[in-house]
Amino acid sequence: RGFDLGSTGHVSPEHFTRALRAVTTALGSNAGGLSRTEISFLVQHLPQHDGLVDYESFLRSFRIVDTLIEARRERVLEAFRRFDQDGDGTLNLADMRRILPMLDPAAWTLENVDRLL
């Protein structure tokens, strides 16, 4: 309830946006935080009463955000597992020599991959 500055049980859409941005910043840009577009979409579709978001809607929205972030993490983990062919939880030189040229063959020659790693 730190965003409910007046302790009214409601927050403004602006405070809700700040809360979502704070979560995204805390997660870091590569950890599944929401984009500005996604934040704007959520704010636009929040149930509002007299221009304010009630506490229950705020919590429901954060549950949705949590679900979205977890789904992203699962997709990233699944992609990692596909690249980690030996299943040891790491991407080694052999994995990277196979993966990077698939992403951009012109830029990632085996020589360039070896130089990088």
Coordinates of C-alpha atoms in Angstrom, one line a residue:
R1 CA 0.0 0.0 0.0
G2 CA 3.0 2.2 -0.3
F3 CA 1.6 3.7 -3.5
D4 CA -1.7 4.6 -1.8
L5 CA -0.4 7.9 -0.5
G6 CA -3.7 9.0 1.0
S7 CA -4.5 5.5 2.6
T8 CA -7.8 5.6 0.7
G9 CA -7.7 2.1 -0.7
H10 CA -7.3 3.6 -4.2
V11 CA -4.4 4.7 -6.3
S12 CA -4.3 6.9 -9.4
P13 CA -3.4 5.4 -12.7
E14 CA -0.2 7.4 -12.5
H15 CA 0.8 5.8 -9.2
F16 CA -0.1 2.4 -10.6
T17 CA 2.2 3.1 -13.6
R18 CA 5.0 4.1 -11.2
A19 CA 4.5 0.8 -9.3
L20 CA 4.7 -1.3 -12.5
R21 CA 7.8 0.6 -13.6
A22 CA 9.4 0.1 -10.2
V23 CA 8.8 -3.7 -10.6
T24 CA 10.3 -3.7 -14.1
T25 CA 13.3 -1.7 -12.9
A26 CA 13.9 -4.0 -10.0
L27 CA 13.7 -7.0 -12.3
G28 CA 16.1 -5.6 -14.8
S29 CA 15.5 -5.3 -18.5
N30 CA 16.5 -8.9 -19.2
A31 CA 14.6 -10.5 -16.5
G32 CA 11.1 -10.4 -17.9
G33 CA 9.9 -6.9 -16.8
L34 CA 7.2 -5.2 -18.7
S35 CA 7.7 -2.9 -21.6
R36 CA 6.3 0.6 -21.6
T37 CA 3.7 -0.5 -24.1
E38 CA 2.6 -3.4 -21.9
I39 CA 2.4 -1.1 -18.9
S40 CA 0.3 1.4 -20.8
F41 CA -2.0 -1.4 -22.0
L42 CA -2.6 -2.7 -18.4
V43 CA -3.2 0.8 -17.1
Q44 CA -5.7 1.5 -19.9
H45 CA -7.7 -1.7 -19.2
L46 CA -7.8 -1.4 -15.4
P47 CA -11.2 -1.1 -13.8
Q48 CA -11.3 2.5 -12.4
H49 CA -13.8 4.1 -10.1
D50 CA -13.9 7.9 -10.3
G51 CA -10.5 7.8 -12.1
L52 CA -8.8 5.7 -9.4
V53 CA -7.8 2.1 -9.2
D54 CA -9.0 0.2 -6.1
Y55 CA -6.7 -2.0 -4.1
E56 CA -8.3 -5.3 -5.3
S57 CA -7.9 -4.3 -9.0
F58 CA -4.3 -3.2 -8.2
L59 CA -3.6 -6.7 -6.6
R60 CA -5.3 -8.6 -9.5
S61 CA -3.2 -6.6 -12.0
F62 CA 0.0 -7.5 -10.2
R63 CA -1.0 -11.2 -10.2
I64 CA -1.4 -10.9 -14.0
V65 CA 2.0 -9.2 -14.2
D66 CA 3.5 -11.9 -12.1
T67 CA 2.0 -14.6 -14.4
L68 CA 3.3 -12.8 -17.5
I69 CA 6.8 -12.5 -16.0
E70 CA 6.9 -16.1 -15.0
A71 CA 5.7 -17.2 -18.5
R72 CA 8.6 -15.2 -20.0
R73 CA 11.1 -16.8 -17.7
E74 CA 9.7 -20.2 -18.7
R75 CA 10.1 -19.4 -22.4
V76 CA 13.7 -18.2 -21.8
L77 CA 14.5 -21.3 -19.8
E78 CA 13.0 -23.5 -22.5
A79 CA 15.1 -21.7 -25.2
F80 CA 18.2 -22.2 -23.1
R81 CA 17.4 -25.9 -22.6
R82 CA 17.1 -26.3 -26.4
F83 CA 20.6 -24.7 -26.9
D84 CA 22.1 -26.7 -24.0
Q85 CA 22.3 -30.0 -25.9
D86 CA 24.2 -31.9 -23.2
G87 CA 21.9 -30.8 -20.5
D88 CA 24.6 -29.7 -18.1
G89 CA 23.0 -26.2 -17.4
T90 CA 25.7 -24.3 -19.2
L91 CA 26.4 -23.1 -22.7
N92 CA 29.9 -24.1 -23.5
L93 CA 32.2 -23.3 -26.4
A94 CA 30.8 -26.1 -28.5
D95 CA 27.2 -24.9 -27.9
M96 CA 28.1 -21.4 -28.8
R97 CA 29.9 -22.4 -31.9
R98 CA 26.7 -24.1 -33.0
I99 CA 24.2 -21.4 -31.8
L100 CA 25.7 -18.1 -32.8
P101 CA 26.2 -18.9 -36.5
M102 CA 22.6 -20.0 -36.7
L103 CA 21.5 -16.6 -35.4
D104 CA 23.6 -14.6 -37.9
P105 CA 25.9 -16.7 -40.2
A106 CA 27.6 -13.6 -41.7
A107 CA 28.6 -12.1 -38.4
W108 CA 29.3 -15.3 -36.4
T109 CA 31.9 -17.2 -38.3
L110 CA 33.6 -19.9 -36.2
E111 CA 36.6 -17.6 -36.1
N112 CA 34.6 -14.8 -34.7
V113 CA 32.9 -17.0 -32.1
D114 CA 36.3 -18.3 -31.0
R115 CA 37.6 -14.8 -30.7
L116 CA 34.6 -13.8 -28.6
L117 CA 35.0 -16.7 -26.2

